[in-house]
mmCIF file of C-alpha atoms in Angstrom:
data_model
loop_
_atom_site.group_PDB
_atom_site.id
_atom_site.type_symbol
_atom_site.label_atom_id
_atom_site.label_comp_id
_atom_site.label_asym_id
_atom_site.label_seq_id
_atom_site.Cartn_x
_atom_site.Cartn_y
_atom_site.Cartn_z
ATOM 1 C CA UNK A 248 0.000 0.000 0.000
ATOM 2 C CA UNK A 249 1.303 3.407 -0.780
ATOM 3 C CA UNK A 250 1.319 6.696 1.907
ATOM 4 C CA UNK A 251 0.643 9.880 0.035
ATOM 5 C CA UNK A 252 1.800 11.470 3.346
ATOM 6 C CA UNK A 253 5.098 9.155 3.353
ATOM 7 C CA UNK A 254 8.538 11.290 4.160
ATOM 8 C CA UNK A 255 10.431 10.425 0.620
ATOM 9 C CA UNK A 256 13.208 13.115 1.775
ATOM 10 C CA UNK A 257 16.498 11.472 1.807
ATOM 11 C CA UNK A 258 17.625 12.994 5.035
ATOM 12 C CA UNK A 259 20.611 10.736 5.071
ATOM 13 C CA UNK A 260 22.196 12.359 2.133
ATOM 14 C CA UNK A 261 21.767 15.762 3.362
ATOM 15 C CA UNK A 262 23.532 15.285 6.767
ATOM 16 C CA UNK A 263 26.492 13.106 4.916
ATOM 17 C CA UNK A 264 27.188 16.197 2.659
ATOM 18 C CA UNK A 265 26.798 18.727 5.155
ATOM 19 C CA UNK A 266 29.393 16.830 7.435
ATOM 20 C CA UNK A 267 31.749 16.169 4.379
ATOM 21 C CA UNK A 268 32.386 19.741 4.033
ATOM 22 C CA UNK A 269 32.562 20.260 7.702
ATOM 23 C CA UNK A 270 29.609 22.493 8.080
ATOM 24 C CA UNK A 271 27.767 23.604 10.916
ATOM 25 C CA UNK A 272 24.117 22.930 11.169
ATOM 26 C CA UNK A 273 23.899 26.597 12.241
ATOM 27 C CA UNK A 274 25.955 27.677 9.462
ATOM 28 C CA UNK A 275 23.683 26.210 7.031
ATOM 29 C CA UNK A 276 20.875 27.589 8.387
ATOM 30 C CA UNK A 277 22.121 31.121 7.984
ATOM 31 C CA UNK A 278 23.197 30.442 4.191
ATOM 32 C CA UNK A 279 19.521 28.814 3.254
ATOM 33 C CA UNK A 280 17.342 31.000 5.362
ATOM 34 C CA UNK A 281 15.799 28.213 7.561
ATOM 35 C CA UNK A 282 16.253 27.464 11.196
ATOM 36 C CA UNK A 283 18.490 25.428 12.848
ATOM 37 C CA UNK A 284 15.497 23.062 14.119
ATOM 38 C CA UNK A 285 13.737 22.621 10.206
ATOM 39 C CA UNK A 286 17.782 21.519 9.362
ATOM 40 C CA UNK A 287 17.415 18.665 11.834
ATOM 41 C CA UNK A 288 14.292 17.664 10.789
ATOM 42 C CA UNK A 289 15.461 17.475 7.342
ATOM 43 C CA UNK A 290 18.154 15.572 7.565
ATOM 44 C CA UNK A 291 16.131 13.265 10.522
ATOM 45 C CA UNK A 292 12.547 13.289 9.365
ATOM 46 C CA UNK A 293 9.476 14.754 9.969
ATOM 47 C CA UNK A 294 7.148 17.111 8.924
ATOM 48 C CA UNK A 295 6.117 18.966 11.814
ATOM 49 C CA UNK A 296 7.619 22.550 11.060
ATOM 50 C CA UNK A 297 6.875 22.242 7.349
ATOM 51 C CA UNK A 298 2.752 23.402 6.515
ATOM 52 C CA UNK A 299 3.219 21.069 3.716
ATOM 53 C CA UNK A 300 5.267 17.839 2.533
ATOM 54 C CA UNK A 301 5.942 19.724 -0.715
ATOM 55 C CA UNK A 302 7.070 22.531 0.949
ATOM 56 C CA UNK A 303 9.704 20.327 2.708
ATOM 57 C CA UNK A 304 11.153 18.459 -0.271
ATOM 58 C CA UNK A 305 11.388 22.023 -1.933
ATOM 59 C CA UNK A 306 13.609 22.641 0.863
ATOM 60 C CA UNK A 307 15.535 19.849 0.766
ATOM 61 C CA UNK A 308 16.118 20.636 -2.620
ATOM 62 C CA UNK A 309 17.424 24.041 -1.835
ATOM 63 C CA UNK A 310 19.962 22.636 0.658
ATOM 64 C CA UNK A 311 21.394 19.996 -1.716
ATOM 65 C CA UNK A 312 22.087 22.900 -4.300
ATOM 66 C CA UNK A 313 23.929 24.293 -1.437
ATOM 67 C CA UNK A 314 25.818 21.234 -0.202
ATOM 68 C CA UNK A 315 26.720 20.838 -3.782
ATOM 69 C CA UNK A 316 24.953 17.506 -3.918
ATOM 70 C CA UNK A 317 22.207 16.684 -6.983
ATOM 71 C CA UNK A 318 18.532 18.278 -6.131
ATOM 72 C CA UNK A 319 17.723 14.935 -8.225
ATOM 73 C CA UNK A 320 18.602 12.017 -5.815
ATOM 74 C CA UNK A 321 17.323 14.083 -2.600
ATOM 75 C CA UNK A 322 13.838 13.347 -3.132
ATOM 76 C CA UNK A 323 12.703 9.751 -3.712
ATOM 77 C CA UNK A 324 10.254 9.170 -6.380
ATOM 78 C CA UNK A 325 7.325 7.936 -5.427
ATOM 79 C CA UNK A 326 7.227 4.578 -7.739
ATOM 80 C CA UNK A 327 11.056 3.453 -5.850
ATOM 81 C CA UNK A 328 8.923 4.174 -2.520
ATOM 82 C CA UNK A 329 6.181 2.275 -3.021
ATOM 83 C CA UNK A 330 8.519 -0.234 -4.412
ATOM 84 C CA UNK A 331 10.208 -0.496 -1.422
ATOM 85 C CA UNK A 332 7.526 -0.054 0.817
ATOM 86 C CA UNK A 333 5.913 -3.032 -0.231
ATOM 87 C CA UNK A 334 8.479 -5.835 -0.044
ATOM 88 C CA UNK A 335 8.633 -4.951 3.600
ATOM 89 C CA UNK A 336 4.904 -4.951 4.467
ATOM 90 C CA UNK A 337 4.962 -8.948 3.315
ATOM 91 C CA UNK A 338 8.235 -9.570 5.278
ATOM 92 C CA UNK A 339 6.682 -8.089 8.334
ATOM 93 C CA UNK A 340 2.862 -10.138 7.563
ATOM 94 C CA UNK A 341 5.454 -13.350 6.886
ATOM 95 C CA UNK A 342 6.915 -13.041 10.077
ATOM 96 C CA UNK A 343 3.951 -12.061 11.902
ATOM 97 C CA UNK A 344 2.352 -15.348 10.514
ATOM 98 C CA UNK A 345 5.297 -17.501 11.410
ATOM 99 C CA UNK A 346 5.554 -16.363 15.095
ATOM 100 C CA UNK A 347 1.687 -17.061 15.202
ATOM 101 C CA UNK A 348 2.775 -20.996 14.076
ATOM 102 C CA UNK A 349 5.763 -21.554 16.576
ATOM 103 C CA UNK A 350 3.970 -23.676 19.654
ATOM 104 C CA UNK A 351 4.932 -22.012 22.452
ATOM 105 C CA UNK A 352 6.513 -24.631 25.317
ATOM 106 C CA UNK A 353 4.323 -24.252 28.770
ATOM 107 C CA UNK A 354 7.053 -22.596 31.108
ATOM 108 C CA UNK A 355 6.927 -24.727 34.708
ATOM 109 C CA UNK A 356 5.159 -23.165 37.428
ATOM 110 C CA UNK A 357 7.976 -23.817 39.764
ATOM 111 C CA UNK A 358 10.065 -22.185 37.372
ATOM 112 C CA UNK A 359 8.011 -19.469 37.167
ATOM 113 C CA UNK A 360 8.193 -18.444 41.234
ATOM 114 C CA UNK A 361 10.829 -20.057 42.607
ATOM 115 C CA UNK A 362 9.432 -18.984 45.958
ATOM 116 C CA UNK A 363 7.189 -22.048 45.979
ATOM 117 C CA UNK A 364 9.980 -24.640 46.068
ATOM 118 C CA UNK A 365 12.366 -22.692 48.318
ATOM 119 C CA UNK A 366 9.196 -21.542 51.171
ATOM 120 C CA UNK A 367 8.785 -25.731 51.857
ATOM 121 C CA UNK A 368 12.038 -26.335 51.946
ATOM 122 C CA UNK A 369 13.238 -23.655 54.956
ATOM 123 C CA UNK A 370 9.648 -24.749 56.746
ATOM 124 C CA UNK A 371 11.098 -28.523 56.761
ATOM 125 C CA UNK A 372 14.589 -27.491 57.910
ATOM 126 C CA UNK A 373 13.212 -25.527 60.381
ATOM 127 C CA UNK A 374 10.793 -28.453 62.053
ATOM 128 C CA UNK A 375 13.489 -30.693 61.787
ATOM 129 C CA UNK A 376 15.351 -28.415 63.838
ATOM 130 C CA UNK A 377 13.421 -27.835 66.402
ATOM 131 C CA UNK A 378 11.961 -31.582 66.641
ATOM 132 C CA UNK A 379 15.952 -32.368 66.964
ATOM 133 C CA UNK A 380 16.618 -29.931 69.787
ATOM 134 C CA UNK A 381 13.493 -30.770 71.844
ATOM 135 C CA UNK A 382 14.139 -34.181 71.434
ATOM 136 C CA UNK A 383 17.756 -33.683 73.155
ATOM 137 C CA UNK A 384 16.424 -31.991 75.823
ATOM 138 C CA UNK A 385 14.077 -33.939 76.826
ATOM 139 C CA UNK A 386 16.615 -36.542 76.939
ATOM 140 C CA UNK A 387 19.135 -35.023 78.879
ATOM 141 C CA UNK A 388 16.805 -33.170 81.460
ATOM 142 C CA UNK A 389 13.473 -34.356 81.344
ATOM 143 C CA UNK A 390 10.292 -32.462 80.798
ATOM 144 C CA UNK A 391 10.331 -30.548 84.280
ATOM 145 C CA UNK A 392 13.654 -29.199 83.268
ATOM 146 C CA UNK A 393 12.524 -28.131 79.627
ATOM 147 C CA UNK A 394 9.593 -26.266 81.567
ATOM 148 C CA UNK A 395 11.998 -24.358 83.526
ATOM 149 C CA UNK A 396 14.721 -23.817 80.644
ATOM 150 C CA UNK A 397 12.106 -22.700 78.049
ATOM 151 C CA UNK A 398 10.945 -19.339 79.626
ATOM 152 C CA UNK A 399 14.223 -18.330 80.026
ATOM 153 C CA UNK A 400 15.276 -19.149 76.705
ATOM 154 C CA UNK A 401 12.693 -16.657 75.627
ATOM 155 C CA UNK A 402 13.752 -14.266 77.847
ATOM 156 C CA UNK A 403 17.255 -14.207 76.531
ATOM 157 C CA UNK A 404 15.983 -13.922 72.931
ATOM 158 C CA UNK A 405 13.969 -10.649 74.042
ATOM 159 C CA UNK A 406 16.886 -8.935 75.754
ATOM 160 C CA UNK A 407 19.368 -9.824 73.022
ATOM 161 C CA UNK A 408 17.790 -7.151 70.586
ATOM 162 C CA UNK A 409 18.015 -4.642 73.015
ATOM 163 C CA UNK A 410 21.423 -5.232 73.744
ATOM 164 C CA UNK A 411 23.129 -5.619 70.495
ATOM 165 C CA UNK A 412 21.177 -2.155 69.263
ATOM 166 C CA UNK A 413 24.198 -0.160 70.041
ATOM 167 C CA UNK A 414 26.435 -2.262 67.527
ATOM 168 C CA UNK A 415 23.597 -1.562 64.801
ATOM 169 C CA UNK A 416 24.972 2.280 64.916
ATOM 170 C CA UNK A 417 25.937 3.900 62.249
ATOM 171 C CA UNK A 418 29.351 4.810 62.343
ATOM 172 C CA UNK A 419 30.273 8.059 61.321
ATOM 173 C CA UNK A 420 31.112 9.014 57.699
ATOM 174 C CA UNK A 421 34.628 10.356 57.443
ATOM 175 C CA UNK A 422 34.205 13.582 54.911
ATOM 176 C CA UNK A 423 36.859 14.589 52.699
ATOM 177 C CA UNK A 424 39.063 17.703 53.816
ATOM 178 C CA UNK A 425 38.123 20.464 51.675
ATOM 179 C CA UNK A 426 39.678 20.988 48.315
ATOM 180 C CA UNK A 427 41.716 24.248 47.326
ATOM 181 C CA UNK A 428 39.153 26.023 45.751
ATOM 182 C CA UNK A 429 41.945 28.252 43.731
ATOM 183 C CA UNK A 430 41.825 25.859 40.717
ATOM 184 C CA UNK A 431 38.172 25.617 40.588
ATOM 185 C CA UNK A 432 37.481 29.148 40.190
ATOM 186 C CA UNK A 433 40.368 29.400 37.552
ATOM 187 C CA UNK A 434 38.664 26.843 35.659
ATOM 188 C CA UNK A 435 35.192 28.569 36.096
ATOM 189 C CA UNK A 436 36.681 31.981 34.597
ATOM 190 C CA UNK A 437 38.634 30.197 31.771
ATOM 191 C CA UNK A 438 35.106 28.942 31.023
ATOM 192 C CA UNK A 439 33.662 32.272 31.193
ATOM 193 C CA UNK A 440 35.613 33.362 27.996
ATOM 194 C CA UNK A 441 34.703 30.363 25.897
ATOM 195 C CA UNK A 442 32.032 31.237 23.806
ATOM 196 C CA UNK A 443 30.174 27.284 22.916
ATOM 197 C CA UNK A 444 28.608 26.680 19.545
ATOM 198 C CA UNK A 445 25.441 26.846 20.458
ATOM 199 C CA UNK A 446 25.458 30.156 21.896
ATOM 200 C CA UNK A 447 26.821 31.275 18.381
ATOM 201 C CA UNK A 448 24.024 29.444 16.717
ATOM 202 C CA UNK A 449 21.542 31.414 18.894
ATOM 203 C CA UNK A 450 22.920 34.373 18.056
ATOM 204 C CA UNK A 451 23.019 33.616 14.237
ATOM 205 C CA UNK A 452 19.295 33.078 14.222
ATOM 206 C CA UNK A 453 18.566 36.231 16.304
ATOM 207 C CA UNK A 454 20.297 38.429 14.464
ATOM 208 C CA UNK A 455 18.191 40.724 12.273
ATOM 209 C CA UNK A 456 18.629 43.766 9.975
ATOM 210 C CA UNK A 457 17.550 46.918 12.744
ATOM 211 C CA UNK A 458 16.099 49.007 9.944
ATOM 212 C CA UNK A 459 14.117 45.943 8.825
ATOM 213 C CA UNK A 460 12.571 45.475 12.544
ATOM 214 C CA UNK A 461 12.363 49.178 13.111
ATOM 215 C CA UNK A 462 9.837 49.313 9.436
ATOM 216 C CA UNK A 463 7.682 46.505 11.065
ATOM 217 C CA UNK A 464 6.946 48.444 14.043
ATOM 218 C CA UNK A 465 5.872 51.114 12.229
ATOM 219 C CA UNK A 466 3.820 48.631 10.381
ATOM 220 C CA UNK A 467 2.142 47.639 13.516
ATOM 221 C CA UNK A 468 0.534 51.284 14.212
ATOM 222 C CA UNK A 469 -0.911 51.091 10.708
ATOM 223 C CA UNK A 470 -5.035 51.470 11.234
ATOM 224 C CA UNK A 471 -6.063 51.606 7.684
ATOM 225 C CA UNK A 472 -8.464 48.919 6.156
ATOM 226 C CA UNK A 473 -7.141 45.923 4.779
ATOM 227 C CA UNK A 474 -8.554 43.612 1.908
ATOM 228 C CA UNK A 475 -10.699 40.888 3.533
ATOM 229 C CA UNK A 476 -9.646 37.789 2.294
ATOM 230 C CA UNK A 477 -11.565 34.427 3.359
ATOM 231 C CA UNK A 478 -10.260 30.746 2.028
ATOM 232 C CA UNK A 479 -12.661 28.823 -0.027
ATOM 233 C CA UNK A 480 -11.712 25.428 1.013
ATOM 234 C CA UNK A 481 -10.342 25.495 5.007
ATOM 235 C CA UNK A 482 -9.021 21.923 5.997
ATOM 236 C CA UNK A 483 -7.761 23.546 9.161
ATOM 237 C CA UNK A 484 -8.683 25.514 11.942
ATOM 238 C CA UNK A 485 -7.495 29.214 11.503
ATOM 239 C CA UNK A 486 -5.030 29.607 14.541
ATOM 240 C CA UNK A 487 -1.722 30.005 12.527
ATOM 241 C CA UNK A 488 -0.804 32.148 9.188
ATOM 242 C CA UNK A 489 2.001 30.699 7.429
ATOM 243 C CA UNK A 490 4.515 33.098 5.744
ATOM 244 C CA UNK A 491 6.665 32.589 2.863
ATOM 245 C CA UNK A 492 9.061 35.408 1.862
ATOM 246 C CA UNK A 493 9.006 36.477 -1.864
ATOM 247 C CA UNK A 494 11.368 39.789 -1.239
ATOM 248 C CA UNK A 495 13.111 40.950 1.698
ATOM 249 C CA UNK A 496 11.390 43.444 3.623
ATOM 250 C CA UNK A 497 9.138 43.677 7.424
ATOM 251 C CA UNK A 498 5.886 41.978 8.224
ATOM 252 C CA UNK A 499 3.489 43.074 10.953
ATOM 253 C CA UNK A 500 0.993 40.195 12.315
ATOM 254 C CA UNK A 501 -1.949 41.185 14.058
ATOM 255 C CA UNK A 502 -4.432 38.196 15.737
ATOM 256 C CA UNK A 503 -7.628 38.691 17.126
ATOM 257 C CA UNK A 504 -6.391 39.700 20.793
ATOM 258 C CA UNK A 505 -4.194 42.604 19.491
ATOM 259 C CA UNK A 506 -0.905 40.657 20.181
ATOM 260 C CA UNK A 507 1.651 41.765 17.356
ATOM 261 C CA UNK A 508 4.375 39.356 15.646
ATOM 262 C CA UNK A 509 7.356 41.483 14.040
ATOM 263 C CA UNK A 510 9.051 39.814 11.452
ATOM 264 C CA UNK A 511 12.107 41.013 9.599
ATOM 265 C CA UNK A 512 12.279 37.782 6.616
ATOM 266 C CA UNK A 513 14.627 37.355 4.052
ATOM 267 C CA UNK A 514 13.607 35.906 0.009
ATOM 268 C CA UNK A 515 12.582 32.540 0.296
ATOM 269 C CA UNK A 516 12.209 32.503 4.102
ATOM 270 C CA UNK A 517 9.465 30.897 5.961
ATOM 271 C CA UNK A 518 8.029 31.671 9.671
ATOM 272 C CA UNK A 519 4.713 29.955 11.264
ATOM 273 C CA UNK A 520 2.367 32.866 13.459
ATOM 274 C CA UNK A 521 0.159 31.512 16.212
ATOM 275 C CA UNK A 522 -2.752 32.883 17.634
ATOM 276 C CA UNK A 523 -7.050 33.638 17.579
ATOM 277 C CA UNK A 524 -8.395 34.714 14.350
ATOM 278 C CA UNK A 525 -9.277 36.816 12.911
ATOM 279 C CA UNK A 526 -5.842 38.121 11.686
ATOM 280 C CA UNK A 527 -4.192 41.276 10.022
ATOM 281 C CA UNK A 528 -1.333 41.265 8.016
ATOM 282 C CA UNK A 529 0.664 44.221 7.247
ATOM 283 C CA UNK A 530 3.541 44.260 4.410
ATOM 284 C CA UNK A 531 6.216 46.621 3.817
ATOM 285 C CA UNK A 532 5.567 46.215 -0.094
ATOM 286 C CA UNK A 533 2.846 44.661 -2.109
ATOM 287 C CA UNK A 534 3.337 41.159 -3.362
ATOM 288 C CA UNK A 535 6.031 40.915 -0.676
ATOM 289 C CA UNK A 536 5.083 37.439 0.301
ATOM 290 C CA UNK A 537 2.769 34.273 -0.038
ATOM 291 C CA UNK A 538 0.099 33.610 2.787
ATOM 292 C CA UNK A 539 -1.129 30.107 4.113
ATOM 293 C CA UNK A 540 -4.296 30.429 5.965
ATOM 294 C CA UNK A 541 -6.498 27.052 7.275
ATOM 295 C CA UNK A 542 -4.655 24.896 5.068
ATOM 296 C CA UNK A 543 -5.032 27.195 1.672
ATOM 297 C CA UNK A 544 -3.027 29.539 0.024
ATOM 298 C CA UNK A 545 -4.821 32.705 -0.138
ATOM 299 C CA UNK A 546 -5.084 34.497 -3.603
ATOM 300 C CA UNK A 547 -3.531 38.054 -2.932
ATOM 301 C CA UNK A 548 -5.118 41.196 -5.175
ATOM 302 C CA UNK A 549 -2.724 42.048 -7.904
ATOM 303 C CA UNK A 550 -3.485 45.668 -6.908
ATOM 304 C CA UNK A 551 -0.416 47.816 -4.338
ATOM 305 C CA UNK A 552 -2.274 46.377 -1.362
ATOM 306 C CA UNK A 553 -0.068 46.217 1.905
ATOM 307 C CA UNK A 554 -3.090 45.149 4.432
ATOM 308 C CA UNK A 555 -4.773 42.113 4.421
ATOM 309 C CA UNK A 556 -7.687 41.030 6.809
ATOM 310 C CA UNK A 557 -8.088 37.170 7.280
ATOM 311 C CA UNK A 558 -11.064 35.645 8.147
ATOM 312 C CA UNK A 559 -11.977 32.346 8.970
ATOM 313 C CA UNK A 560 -14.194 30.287 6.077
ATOM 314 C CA UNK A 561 -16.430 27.406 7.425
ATOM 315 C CA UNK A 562 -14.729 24.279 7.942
ATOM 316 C CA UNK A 563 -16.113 20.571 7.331
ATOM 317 C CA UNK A 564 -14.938 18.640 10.198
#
């Protein structure tokens, strides 16, 4: 059976020629405009933090251009997929079948809880014990004296508790005398002046063009109308508008509660906005990007529109 859905992205190949040239996940990410996270998935699978499965083997794609690898071989075709999909759905059915076949042997119940043969076996020792050491003294003393002896014997076996408690003590732990602290704090300032790869990569993806960020506040105050636009189709509920860059410039996005999302994007760069409908978009420049709203991309107005109202359309499920 084939998956429509199925990931056909050869991550493998991607993450081989990434680390053949000795490149940095973060490094990439800078050069192809996608984050470090949508990298990993990439090369590890997954389509969580793509809006579509298309949208992710475009991407892969892109990075193979990059990594100097063929866009070609990145992306299985479908017919190899399904070719090798369905060898391995009989192999699993096969072996499914011949487990079913294989008589299982009854495991022993002794086996099982070996509890039940060791419990009889200390009860016996113990009777035969005691049998054997009543037996001697009634030999040796006679029943009067086994009276007399037997209290005390008890009594000895209650004060013998008592008495050995003080050996049960715990004896006292001997700590270790206290380390010179000089080298420790060395080591902590040497560490101090390390900057670590990932603090790099963080900075790599926060790192935006000020002008850009300074446009898309000014975007924000914008209170004009904007062109209502309402998908046709929804699959999905309208929570998140998906962004993909077509020029570089700021993007203002407004949700239903007034919470604004500044974006400074670059061509070709992609960023997911959560929140309640409905939703304004402001642009710096018309036809500045493509929007993805409940599962559709929205047709913009060929007109110098900048503002765009989306509403929700009525969904099916």
């Amino acid at each position: 059976m084939s998956n429509p859905y199925a990931d056909r992205v050869r991550g493998e190949l991607l993450h081989e020629w990434r680390v053949s040239q000795q490149l940095e996940v973060s490094a990439l990410a800078s050069k192809s405009n996608l984050s470090v996270a949508q990298i990993r998935q990439l090369e590890g699978g997954g389509h969580s933090l793509f809006y579509t499965p298309a949208i992710k083997e475009s991407a892969a794609r892109k990075l193979a251009r990059l990594l100097g690898g063929d866009p070609a071989v990145v992306v299985q075709p479908l017919d190899d997929f399904q070719a090798q999909d369905e060898p391995k759905v009989i192999q699993d059915l096969t072996h499914l079948f011949g487990q079913k076949s294989v008589p299982r042997k009854p495991t022993s119940v002794f086996y099982r809880q070996p509890g039940l043969i060791a419990a009889p076996i200390l009860i016996l020792m113990a009777v035969v014990s005691a049998s054997g050491w009543l037996q001697q003294k009634w030999q040796h003393g006679g029943s009067q004296q086994f009276w007399r002896e037997t209290p005390s014997v008890f009594a000895n076996l209650a004060v013998e508790p008592s008495s050995a408690a003080p050996a049960l003590a715990t004896p006292a732990l001997a700590l270790p005398a206290d380390a010179p602290a000089a080298p420790l704090a060395q080591a902590v300032e040497a560490d101090k002046h390390v900057p670590t790869l990932a603090q790099a990569a963080m900075a790599t993806q926060v790192a935006e063009p000020v002008q850009s960020r300074h446009v898309a506040l000014g975007l924000c105050g914008k209170v004009e109308a904007g062109t209502v636009l309402v998908p046709t189709r929804p699959s999905k509920s309208g929570n998140m508008v998906y962004i993909v860059a077509q020029k570089d410039g700021a993007v203002c996005v407004v949700d239903a509660s007034g919470a604004s999302t500044v974006l400074a994007l670059k061509t070709h760069e992609t960023r997911s906005v959560y929140g309640p409908p409905p939703w304004r978009v402001h642009f710096e420049q018309p036809q500045q990007a493509q929007l993805y709203f409940q599962g559709v991309r929205l047709r913009l107005p060929e007109t110098q529109v900048t503002t765009l109202a989306l509403q929700e359309g009525s969904t099916s499920y």
